Coordinates of C-alpha atoms in Angstrom, one line a residue:
X1292 CA 176.6 31.5 55.0
X1293 CA 174.4 34.4 57.2
X1294 CA 171.5 36.3 55.3
X1295 CA 170.8 39.2 57.3
X1296 CA 167.4 40.9 56.4
X1297 CA 167.0 44.8 57.5
X1298 CA 163.3 45.0 57.9
X1299 CA 161.4 48.7 58.8
X1300 CA 158.8 48.3 61.4
X1301 CA 157.0 50.5 60.0
X1302 CA 156.0 48.0 57.3
X1303 CA 155.4 45.0 59.9
X1304 CA 151.2 45.8 59.9
X1305 CA 151.8 46.3 55.6
X1306 CA 149.5 44.4 53.2
X1307 CA 150.8 41.7 51.3
X1308 CA 153.0 42.8 48.4
X1309 CA 156.6 42.8 47.1
X1310 CA 159.5 44.4 49.1
X1311 CA 161.8 46.8 47.8
X1312 CA 165.2 48.0 48.5
X1313 CA 169.1 47.5 48.1
X1314 CA 170.9 44.0 47.9
X1315 CA 174.1 44.6 49.0
X1316 CA 176.9 41.6 48.1
X1317 CA 179.7 42.2 50.1
X1318 CA 177.6 42.3 53.5
X1319 CA 174.9 39.6 52.0
X1320 CA 172.7 41.5 53.7
X1321 CA 169.1 43.0 52.2
X1322 CA 167.6 46.3 53.0
X1323 CA 164.2 46.4 53.0
X1324 CA 163.2 50.1 52.4
X1325 CA 158.9 49.8 51.1
X1326 CA 156.5 47.3 50.3
X1327 CA 154.7 47.7 46.7
X1328 CA 150.9 46.4 47.0
X1329 CA 148.7 44.9 45.1
X1330 CA 147.3 45.5 42.4
X1331 CA 150.2 46.9 40.6
X1332 CA 151.6 46.1 36.9
X1333 CA 155.1 45.1 36.5
X1334 CA 156.2 47.6 34.0
X1335 CA 154.9 50.1 36.1
X1336 CA 156.9 49.4 38.9
X1337 CA 160.5 48.5 37.0
X1338 CA 159.9 51.9 35.3
X1339 CA 159.7 54.0 39.2
X1340 CA 162.7 51.9 40.6
X1341 CA 164.5 53.1 37.5
X1342 CA 163.7 56.7 38.4
X1343 CA 164.5 56.5 41.7
X1344 CA 167.8 54.7 41.1
X1345 CA 168.8 57.6 38.4
X1346 CA 167.6 60.5 41.0
X1347 CA 169.3 58.5 44.4
X1348 CA 172.2 57.1 43.0
X1349 CA 171.6 53.8 44.7
X1350 CA 170.9 50.3 43.1
X1351 CA 167.0 49.5 44.2
X1352 CA 165.3 46.8 42.9
X1353 CA 162.6 44.0 43.9
X1354 CA 164.5 41.5 46.1
X1355 CA 161.8 39.6 47.5
X1356 CA 158.2 39.6 48.4
X1357 CA 155.7 39.3 51.2
X1358 CA 152.3 38.3 53.2
X1359 CA 150.7 39.3 55.4
X1360 CA 147.2 36.7 56.0
X1361 CA 145.4 38.4 58.6
X1362 CA 143.1 34.3 58.2
X1363 CA 143.8 31.7 57.1
X1364 CA 147.6 31.7 54.5
X1365 CA 145.9 31.3 51.0
X1366 CA 147.5 29.0 48.5
X1367 CA 146.4 31.1 45.5
X1368 CA 148.2 34.4 47.3
X1369 CA 151.4 32.1 47.8
X1370 CA 151.9 30.9 45.0
X1371 CA 151.1 34.2 43.0
X1372 CA 154.1 35.4 45.0
X1373 CA 156.6 32.9 44.4
X1374 CA 155.7 33.4 40.5
X1375 CA 156.7 36.7 41.0
X1376 CA 160.4 35.7 40.9
X1377 CA 160.3 34.8 37.9
X1378 CA 159.5 38.1 36.2
X1379 CA 161.7 40.3 38.5
X1380 CA 164.4 37.4 38.8
X1381 CA 166.7 38.5 41.8
X1382 CA 169.1 36.2 43.5
X1383 CA 168.4 35.0 46.6
X1384 CA 164.4 35.5 46.0
X1385 CA 163.6 36.4 49.9
X1386 CA 160.3 35.5 51.2
X1387 CA 158.5 36.8 53.7
X1388 CA 155.2 35.8 55.4
X1389 CA 152.8 36.6 58.9
X1390 CA 150.4 34.6 59.6
X1391 CA 147.7 36.3 61.7
X1392 CA 149.1 37.6 64.9
X1393 CA 151.7 35.5 65.8
X1394 CA 155.2 36.3 66.6
X1395 CA 157.1 34.1 65.0
X1396 CA 157.6 35.3 60.8
X1397 CA 158.5 32.7 58.4
X1398 CA 161.4 33.6 56.1
X1399 CA 163.0 31.9 53.0
X1400 CA 165.1 32.4 50.4
X1401 CA 164.5 31.0 46.3
X1402 CA 167.3 30.2 44.4
X1403 CA 166.5 28.8 41.1
X1404 CA 168.8 29.5 39.1
X1405 CA 172.0 28.8 41.4
X1406 CA 173.2 25.5 40.5
X1407 CA 174.2 24.4 44.0
X1408 CA 172.0 26.0 45.8
X1409 CA 172.9 26.2 49.5
X1410 CA 170.6 26.7 52.4
X1411 CA 170.5 29.8 54.6
X1412 CA 170.7 31.1 57.7
X1413 CA 168.2 33.9 58.3
X1414 CA 168.4 36.9 60.5
X1415 CA 165.7 39.1 60.5
X1416 CA 166.5 42.7 61.8
X1417 CA 163.9 45.2 62.4
X1418 CA 165.0 48.9 62.2
X1419 CA 163.0 52.1 62.9
X1420 CA 163.3 53.9 59.4
X1421 CA 162.7 57.3 60.9
X1422 CA 165.4 57.2 63.3
X1423 CA 168.1 55.8 60.5
X1424 CA 167.3 58.1 57.8
X1425 CA 167.7 61.4 60.2
X1426 CA 170.5 59.8 61.9
X1427 CA 174.3 60.3 61.2
X1428 CA 176.6 57.9 62.2
X1429 CA 179.4 59.0 63.9
X1430 CA 181.8 55.8 64.2
X1431 CA 184.2 56.5 67.0
X1432 CA 187.5 58.3 66.4
X1433 CA 189.8 55.8 67.4
X1434 CA 188.3 53.0 65.1
X1435 CA 191.0 49.8 63.8
X1436 CA 190.5 46.5 62.3
X1437 CA 187.1 45.0 63.0
X1438 CA 186.0 48.6 64.9
X1439 CA 186.5 49.9 61.3
X1440 CA 184.4 47.3 59.2
X1441 CA 181.8 46.8 61.5
X1442 CA 181.3 51.4 61.1
X1443 CA 181.9 50.7 57.2
X1444 CA 179.0 48.1 57.4
X1445 CA 176.4 50.1 59.7
X1446 CA 177.6 52.8 57.2
X1447 CA 176.3 50.9 54.3
X1448 CA 172.4 50.7 55.8
X1449 CA 172.8 54.0 57.0
X1450 CA 173.3 55.8 53.7
X1451 CA 171.0 53.7 52.0
X1452 CA 168.0 54.6 53.7
X1453 CA 169.2 58.6 53.9
X1454 CA 170.3 58.8 50.5
X1455 CA 166.2 57.0 49.4
X1456 CA 164.8 60.2 51.1
X1457 CA 163.0 60.7 47.3
X1458 CA 160.8 56.8 47.5
X1459 CA 160.0 58.4 51.1
X1460 CA 157.9 61.4 49.7
X1461 CA 155.1 59.1 48.2
X1462 CA 152.2 58.2 50.4
X1463 CA 149.0 56.7 50.5
X1464 CA 146.9 59.7 49.2
X1465 CA 148.6 59.6 45.9
X1466 CA 147.1 59.4 42.6
X1467 CA 149.5 57.6 41.0
X1468 CA 149.5 53.7 39.9
X1469 CA 151.9 52.0 42.9
X1470 CA 150.9 52.3 46.6
X1471 CA 153.9 52.1 49.1
X1472 CA 154.6 51.8 52.6
X1473 CA 157.4 53.5 54.8
X1474 CA 157.2 55.7 57.6
X1475 CA 155.7 58.4 55.4
X1476 CA 153.2 56.2 54.1
X1477 CA 150.6 58.5 56.2
X1478 CA 151.5 61.7 55.1
X1479 CA 154.6 63.3 54.5
X1480 CA 156.3 64.8 57.4
X1481 CA 156.8 68.7 57.1
X1482 CA 155.8 71.9 59.0
X1483 CA 154.4 74.9 57.4
X1484 CA 156.3 77.4 59.2
X1485 CA 159.4 75.9 58.3
X1486 CA 158.5 76.2 54.7
X1487 CA 157.4 79.5 54.6
X1488 CA 161.2 80.4 56.8
X1489 CA 163.2 78.3 53.9
X1490 CA 161.2 80.4 51.5
X1491 CA 161.8 83.9 53.5
X1492 CA 165.6 83.2 54.2
X1493 CA 166.2 83.0 50.0
X1494 CA 166.4 87.0 49.9
X1495 CA 167.2 88.1 54.0
X1496 CA 170.6 85.8 53.1
X1497 CA 170.8 88.0 49.7
X1498 CA 171.1 91.3 51.5
X1499 CA 173.1 89.8 54.6
X1500 CA 175.8 88.6 52.0
X1501 CA 175.6 91.7 50.1
X1502 CA 175.8 93.7 53.0
X1503 CA 178.4 91.4 54.4
X1504 CA 180.4 92.0 51.3
X1505 CA 180.6 96.0 51.8
X1506 CA 181.5 95.4 55.5
X1507 CA 184.3 93.0 54.7
X1508 CA 185.4 94.9 51.9
X1509 CA 186.6 97.7 54.0
X1510 CA 187.9 95.8 56.9
X1511 CA 190.3 94.9 53.9
X1512 CA 190.6 98.1 52.8
X1513 CA 194.3 99.6 53.1
X1514 CA 193.1 102.1 55.5
X1515 CA 192.9 99.4 58.0
X1516 CA 196.8 98.3 57.3
X1517 CA 198.1 101.8 58.6
X1518 CA 199.7 102.7 61.8
X1519 CA 198.1 103.0 64.2
X1520 CA 195.0 101.0 63.3
X1521 CA 196.5 97.7 62.2
X1522 CA 197.9 98.7 65.5
X1523 CA 194.1 98.4 67.7
X1524 CA 193.2 96.0 65.1
X1525 CA 195.6 93.4 66.4
X1526 CA 195.8 94.3 70.0
X1527 CA 192.5 94.9 71.1
X1528 CA 189.9 91.7 71.4
X1529 CA 187.4 93.7 70.3
X1530 CA 188.1 94.0 67.1
X1531 CA 189.2 90.5 67.2
X1532 CA 185.7 89.0 68.2
X1533 CA 184.1 91.8 65.5
X1534 CA 185.8 90.0 62.4
X1535 CA 185.3 86.3 64.2
X1536 CA 181.6 86.9 64.1
X1537 CA 181.7 89.1 60.8
X1538 CA 183.0 85.1 59.6
X1539 CA 180.0 83.5 61.2
X1540 CA 177.7 85.7 59.8
X1541 CA 179.0 85.1 56.1
X1542 CA 179.1 81.4 56.8
X1543 CA 175.3 81.1 57.7
X1544 CA 174.5 84.0 55.1
X1545 CA 176.3 81.6 52.1
X1546 CA 173.6 80.4 49.3
X1547 CA 175.8 77.6 48.7
X1548 CA 174.1 74.4 50.1
X1549 CA 176.1 72.2 52.5
X1550 CA 177.0 68.9 50.8
X1551 CA 178.1 66.8 53.8
X1552 CA 176.1 66.6 57.6
X1553 CA 178.8 68.2 59.5
X1554 CA 179.1 71.2 57.3
X1555 CA 175.2 71.9 57.7
X1556 CA 175.3 71.2 62.0
X1557 CA 178.5 73.6 61.7
X1558 CA 176.4 76.7 60.6
X1559 CA 173.6 75.5 62.6
X1560 CA 175.5 75.4 65.8
X1561 CA 177.1 79.1 64.3
X1562 CA 173.3 80.3 64.0
X1563 CA 172.1 78.9 67.6
X1564 CA 175.4 81.0 68.9
X1565 CA 174.5 83.6 66.8
X1566 CA 171.1 84.1 68.3
X1567 CA 171.9 83.3 72.0
X1568 CA 174.6 85.6 72.1
X1569 CA 172.3 88.4 70.5
X1570 CA 169.8 87.4 72.7
X1571 CA 171.7 87.6 76.1
X1572 CA 173.2 90.7 75.4
X1573 CA 170.3 92.5 74.8
X1574 CA 168.7 91.3 78.3
X1575 CA 172.4 93.3 79.6
X1576 CA 171.4 96.1 77.8
X1577 CA 168.1 96.5 79.1
X1578 CA 169.2 95.5 82.6
X1579 CA 172.1 98.1 82.0
X1580 CA 169.9 101.2 81.2
X1581 CA 166.9 100.4 83.4
X1582 CA 167.1 102.7 86.9
X1583 CA 169.9 104.3 85.4
X1584 CA 172.4 102.2 86.4
X1585 CA 174.9 103.3 84.0
X1586 CA 175.2 106.5 85.8
X1587 CA 175.7 104.6 89.2
X1588 CA 178.9 103.1 87.9
X1589 CA 180.1 105.8 85.9
X1590 CA 180.1 107.6 89.5
X1591 CA 181.2 104.1 90.9
X1592 CA 184.0 104.4 88.4
X1593 CA 186.3 107.1 89.9
X1594 CA 186.3 106.6 93.6
X1595 CA 187.8 102.2 92.5
X1596 CA 189.8 104.1 90.5
X1597 CA 191.7 106.7 93.4
X1598 CA 191.7 103.7 95.6
X1599 CA 193.3 101.7 93.6
X1600 CA 195.6 104.5 92.7
X1601 CA 196.0 105.2 96.8
X1602 CA 196.7 100.9 97.3
X1603 CA 199.6 101.0 94.8
X1604 CA 201.1 104.2 96.2
X1605 CA 201.0 102.9 99.6
X1606 CA 202.8 99.7 98.3
X1607 CA 205.8 101.5 96.7
X1608 CA 206.2 103.2 99.7
X1609 CA 206.5 100.1 101.5
X1610 CA 209.1 98.4 99.0
X1611 CA 210.9 102.0 99.5
X1612 CA 211.4 101.4 103.5
X1613 CA 212.9 98.1 104.7
X1614 CA 209.7 95.4 103.2
X1615 CA 209.8 92.4 105.4
X1616 CA 212.7 93.3 107.0
X1617 CA 214.7 92.6 103.8
X1618 CA 217.7 95.3 103.2
X1619 CA 217.7 97.1 100.0
X1620 CA 219.8 99.2 97.6
X1621 CA 218.9 102.5 98.8
X1622 CA 220.2 104.7 95.8
X1623 CA 218.3 102.3 93.4
X1624 CA 215.5 101.9 96.1
X1625 CA 214.4 105.8 95.8
X1626 CA 215.1 106.3 92.4
X1627 CA 213.1 103.4 91.4
X1628 CA 210.2 104.6 93.9
X1629 CA 209.8 107.7 92.8
X1630 CA 209.8 106.7 89.0
X1631 CA 206.8 104.4 90.0
X1632 CA 204.8 106.9 92.1
X1633 CA 205.3 109.6 89.1
X1634 CA 203.5 107.4 87.1
X1635 CA 200.9 107.0 89.2
X1636 CA 200.2 110.6 89.6
X1637 CA 200.0 110.6 85.7
X1638 CA 197.2 107.8 85.9
X1639 CA 195.6 110.0 88.9
X1640 CA 195.4 112.7 86.6
X1641 CA 194.9 111.0 83.2
X1642 CA 191.6 109.5 85.2
X1643 CA 190.4 112.2 86.8
X1644 CA 191.0 114.7 83.0
X1645 CA 187.8 111.7 81.4
X1646 CA 186.0 112.1 85.0
X1647 CA 183.7 114.3 83.0
X1648 CA 183.2 112.0 79.9
X1649 CA 182.8 109.0 81.5
X1650 CA 179.2 108.4 82.2
X1651 CA 178.9 109.5 77.6
X1652 CA 181.4 106.2 77.3
X1653 CA 179.5 104.1 78.9
X1654 CA 176.4 105.2 77.7
X1655 CA 177.5 103.9 74.5
X1656 CA 179.5 101.3 75.3
X1657 CA 176.2 99.3 76.2
X1658 CA 174.9 99.9 72.8
X1659 CA 177.4 97.2 71.9
X1660 CA 175.5 94.8 73.9
X1661 CA 173.5 94.7 70.8
X1662 CA 175.9 93.0 69.0
X1663 CA 176.0 90.1 71.2
X1664 CA 177.3 89.6 75.0
X1665 CA 180.6 88.1 73.8
X1666 CA 181.4 91.8 72.2
X1667 CA 180.2 93.3 75.1
X1668 CA 182.8 90.6 77.3
X1669 CA 185.5 91.8 74.8
X1670 CA 184.9 95.2 75.6
X1671 CA 185.0 95.2 79.1
X1672 CA 188.2 92.8 79.1
X1673 CA 189.3 96.4 76.9
X1674 CA 188.5 98.9 79.2
X1675 CA 190.2 96.4 81.9
X1676 CA 193.2 96.4 80.5
X1677 CA 193.3 100.2 79.5
X1678 CA 192.2 100.8 83.2
X1679 CA 195.0 98.7 84.3
X1680 CA 198.1 100.1 81.6
X1681 CA 199.4 102.0 84.5
X1682 CA 199.7 98.3 86.1
X1683 CA 201.1 96.9 83.2
X1684 CA 203.7 99.7 82.8
X1685 CA 205.4 98.9 85.9
X1686 CA 205.8 95.2 85.1
X1687 CA 207.3 96.3 81.8
X1688 CA 209.4 98.4 83.5
X1689 CA 210.1 95.7 86.5
X1690 CA 211.0 92.9 83.6
X1691 CA 213.1 94.3 81.6
X1692 CA 215.1 95.4 84.4
X1693 CA 215.8 91.9 85.7
X1694 CA 216.1 90.5 82.6
X1695 CA 218.5 93.1 81.6
X1696 CA 220.5 92.0 84.8
X1697 CA 219.9 88.1 84.9
X1698 CA 221.6 87.9 80.8
X1699 CA 224.7 90.5 82.3
X1700 CA 224.4 88.0 85.5
X1701 CA 225.0 85.4 83.3
X1702 CA 227.7 86.6 80.6
X1703 CA 230.1 87.9 83.9
X1704 CA 229.8 84.2 85.2
X1705 CA 230.9 83.1 81.8
X1706 CA 233.4 85.1 81.8
X1707 CA 234.9 84.5 85.3
X1708 CA 235.1 80.9 83.7
X1709 CA 237.0 81.6 80.7
X1710 CA 233.8 81.0 77.9
X1711 CA 232.0 83.0 75.8
X1712 CA 228.6 82.6 73.5
X1713 CA 229.3 81.8 70.0
X1714 CA 226.5 83.8 68.3
X1715 CA 227.1 82.3 64.9
X1716 CA 227.4 78.9 65.8
X1717 CA 224.8 79.3 68.7
X1718 CA 226.9 77.1 71.0
X1719 CA 229.5 78.0 74.2
X1720 CA 233.1 78.6 73.0
X1721 CA 236.5 78.8 75.3
X1722 CA 238.2 82.1 75.0
X1723 CA 241.0 83.4 77.1
X1724 CA 240.5 87.0 78.5
X1725 CA 243.2 89.7 79.7
X1726 CA 243.8 90.5 83.0
X1727 CA 241.8 94.3 82.6
X1728 CA 238.7 92.2 81.3
X1729 CA 239.1 89.8 84.3
X1730 CA 239.1 93.4 86.0
X1731 CA 236.1 95.1 84.8
X1732 CA 234.1 92.3 84.5
X1733 CA 234.4 91.3 88.4
X1734 CA 233.3 94.7 88.7
X1735 CA 230.4 94.9 87.5
X1736 CA 229.3 91.1 88.3
X1737 CA 229.5 92.3 92.0
X1738 CA 227.3 95.7 91.2
X1739 CA 225.1 93.8 89.6
X1740 CA 225.1 90.6 91.7
X1741 CA 224.1 93.0 94.6
X1742 CA 221.9 95.5 92.6
X1743 CA 219.8 92.0 91.8
X1744 CA 217.1 91.9 95.5
X1745 CA 216.0 95.3 94.3
X1746 CA 215.0 94.9 91.4
X1747 CA 213.9 91.1 92.0
X1748 CA 211.5 92.7 94.3
X1749 CA 209.9 95.3 92.5
X1750 CA 209.8 92.9 89.4
X1751 CA 207.9 89.8 91.6
X1752 CA 205.4 92.5 93.2
X1753 CA 204.5 94.1 89.9
X1754 CA 204.4 90.6 88.5
X1755 CA 201.7 89.6 90.9
X1756 CA 199.4 92.2 89.9
X1757 CA 200.5 91.5 86.0
X1758 CA 198.9 87.7 87.0
X1759 CA 196.1 89.4 88.2
X1760 CA 194.7 91.6 85.8
X1761 CA 195.3 88.3 83.0
X1762 CA 193.6 86.0 85.1
X1763 CA 190.5 88.3 85.1
X1764 CA 190.9 89.0 81.6
X1765 CA 191.4 85.0 81.1
X1766 CA 188.7 84.6 82.6
X1767 CA 186.3 86.6 80.6
X1768 CA 188.3 85.4 77.4
X1769 CA 187.0 81.8 78.6
X1770 CA 183.8 83.1 79.3
X1771 CA 183.6 84.2 75.5
X1772 CA 185.2 81.0 74.3
X1773 CA 182.4 79.3 76.2
X1774 CA 180.0 80.8 74.0
X1775 CA 181.3 81.1 70.9
X1776 CA 182.3 77.4 70.9
X1777 CA 179.8 75.4 72.2
X1778 CA 177.9 73.8 69.8
X1779 CA 174.5 74.3 71.4
X1780 CA 172.4 73.2 68.6
X1781 CA 174.3 69.8 68.5
X1782 CA 173.6 69.4 72.5
X1783 CA 170.3 70.6 72.0
X1784 CA 169.6 68.0 69.4
X1785 CA 171.4 65.3 71.5
X1786 CA 169.2 65.8 74.6
X1787 CA 166.1 66.0 72.3
X1788 CA 166.7 64.0 69.7
X1789 CA 169.3 61.5 70.3
X1790 CA 169.5 58.9 67.5
X1791 CA 170.2 62.2 65.1
X1792 CA 173.5 61.5 67.0
X1793 CA 174.3 58.0 66.2
X1794 CA 177.4 56.7 67.7
X1795 CA 176.7 53.1 66.4
X1796 CA 173.8 50.5 66.9
X1797 CA 173.0 47.6 69.3
X1798 CA 170.6 44.7 68.7
X1799 CA 168.4 43.0 71.3
X1800 CA 166.5 39.4 70.6
X1801 CA 163.3 39.8 70.0
X1802 CA 162.4 35.7 70.0
X1803 CA 164.5 33.0 68.5
X1804 CA 162.7 29.4 68.4
X1805 CA 164.0 26.9 66.1
X1806 CA 163.4 26.0 62.6
X1807 CA 162.8 30.2 62.2
X1808 CA 164.4 33.3 61.6
X1809 CA 166.1 34.8 64.6
X1810 CA 164.3 38.0 64.9
X1811 CA 166.7 41.0 66.2
X1812 CA 165.7 45.1 67.4
X1813 CA 168.0 47.6 65.8
X1814 CA 168.4 50.6 68.0
X1815 CA 170.4 53.5 68.0
X1816 CA 173.5 54.2 70.4
X1817 CA 174.0 58.2 70.3
X1818 CA 177.0 60.5 70.8
X1819 CA 177.9 61.1 74.4
X1820 CA 177.9 64.8 75.5
X1821 CA 181.7 64.5 75.4
X1822 CA 182.0 63.3 71.8
X1823 CA 179.2 65.7 70.7
X1824 CA 181.1 68.8 71.8
X1825 CA 184.7 66.8 70.4
X1826 CA 183.2 66.4 67.1
X1827 CA 180.7 69.8 66.4
X1828 CA 183.1 72.3 68.9
X1829 CA 183.2 75.4 66.8
X1830 CA 186.9 77.5 66.7
X1831 CA 187.9 80.5 68.4
X1832 CA 190.7 82.9 68.6
X1833 CA 191.6 82.7 71.8
X1834 CA 192.5 80.2 74.4
X1835 CA 194.6 79.4 77.2
X1836 CA 198.1 79.1 76.4
X1837 CA 199.5 75.3 75.7
X1838 CA 202.9 76.2 77.5
X1839 CA 204.0 74.1 80.7
X1840 CA 204.1 75.0 83.8
X1841 CA 208.0 73.9 84.2
X1842 CA 208.0 76.7 80.5
X1843 CA 205.7 79.4 82.5
X1844 CA 207.6 79.2 85.5
X1845 CA 210.9 79.5 83.1
X1846 CA 209.6 82.9 81.8
X1847 CA 209.3 84.2 84.8
X1848 CA 212.7 83.7 85.7
X1849 CA 214.5 85.1 82.9
X1850 CA 211.9 87.8 83.1
X1851 CA 210.2 87.3 79.5
X1852 CA 207.0 89.1 79.3
X1853 CA 203.3 87.8 80.0
X1854 CA 200.8 88.7 77.1
X1855 CA 196.8 88.1 77.3
X1856 CA 196.4 84.6 76.4
X1857 CA 195.1 85.3 72.6
X1858 CA 196.6 82.9 70.2
X1859 CA 195.2 84.1 66.5
X1860 CA 196.7 80.9 64.8
X1861 CA 193.5 79.1 66.0
X1862 CA 191.0 81.6 64.1
X1863 CA 189.4 79.9 61.8
X1864 CA 187.1 80.5 58.3

């Protein structure tokens, strides 16, 4: 069999001693975690390993001996290291020795208690202990068969090193009876600023949790469930975004410790997303309130609204004539045109009525940017929806008329063929009609058929205008989704410390010689940027429609209404 020994590269220059680690019998592998130096008392080593095993729940034991003779090999030390096997009693007993500055190491195993000792081929694998401990293995999503087994074997190695963090908290400056060499033996890696922030975050999180609980209690109150507050809360994207950010604040201010790496990364991604969102919002707010830009924006808004209204009036006048040389129904054309012109007149009056207050409204709306750029963008989307409300009304009127005529024509067409729609069984059945019914049906079919081109033209024009507004709102929601769902912390971590997000490992051959163990170097393959986004992408409340182009064309042909592209089902806690 092949014996695999995972040896930390930081211990290659350690003084002679014993190897402590974990033996994985299923894989016939030994994971070396640290080297205990001479002098030591075996009883104290066993007591220390028992405490480590109780805290980490990892079966840590003495696996063998390590001999680093920088001069000539001493026979007495070699004999003493072999005798340690009788004290610690581990099968197999691994002996690794390094002679001076030689490139090749000698590695052998002793099996004194085995009845049929066999020579094993040994593979010595070096690994970076710091990177393996701080990394989190992300096996591919499509692992199956042998790929899944390889991922589980690697997970055992990563899990052993990660759970042995208590073992790495002792350095050479400690006054304990046991001296260890590991990746933190020269000093425990820590930051005073980080520790102070951890201490200060506890009362801050408690205060934030109290405020958020009060705010969430107000949001859940029955007052918001009554009409029209419930209607506005469900229709305005600003309210949806505020509720979404409130859930994010509840997640990051929770005093419960993250149990898994995914939960920790999700909290970090949410925290970084909030920071960047608020920073961009403050930059936008500082830009708006500088050089009286809000006043200039308010002065520009009324002329733009008047210009849009004039263009719509010209469009309706064109439709009331002979658009593109088409022959329209004169009576229906005049009725629809005057009806829509009256709505435009009402809309212009409404805009001019609000004109003295627009600058004040924009001034207070600009303050909302301190809540984040996404909130400001959602308010912009709602303002666009309010300013184009007359276009939405035109679209709804045209769609309802067009839908009524389409369904009427389809029903009368079934009448000609002696069919009817069975409501109970949801199918088309045969039916016999009287002569009077056929006569009335023929008249209605003829009237609807000749009125259809006029209605279809109005419906087509207002549908195109509605699609233009929806596309603009969709681009704004796309930018909001990008800020909300992009795992910025994970991407920064992938850019700066790629080993923290491990997709697997690769092995590079260092040295190979007959009679010597094969020496390999284990290197971490980082997760791709696409894999980072797919793994840690945050859920959002809005997204583009999942309907196909055929389904969208079918909705447009049948006159079904087109709403903004939001799906509340994607909203998650």
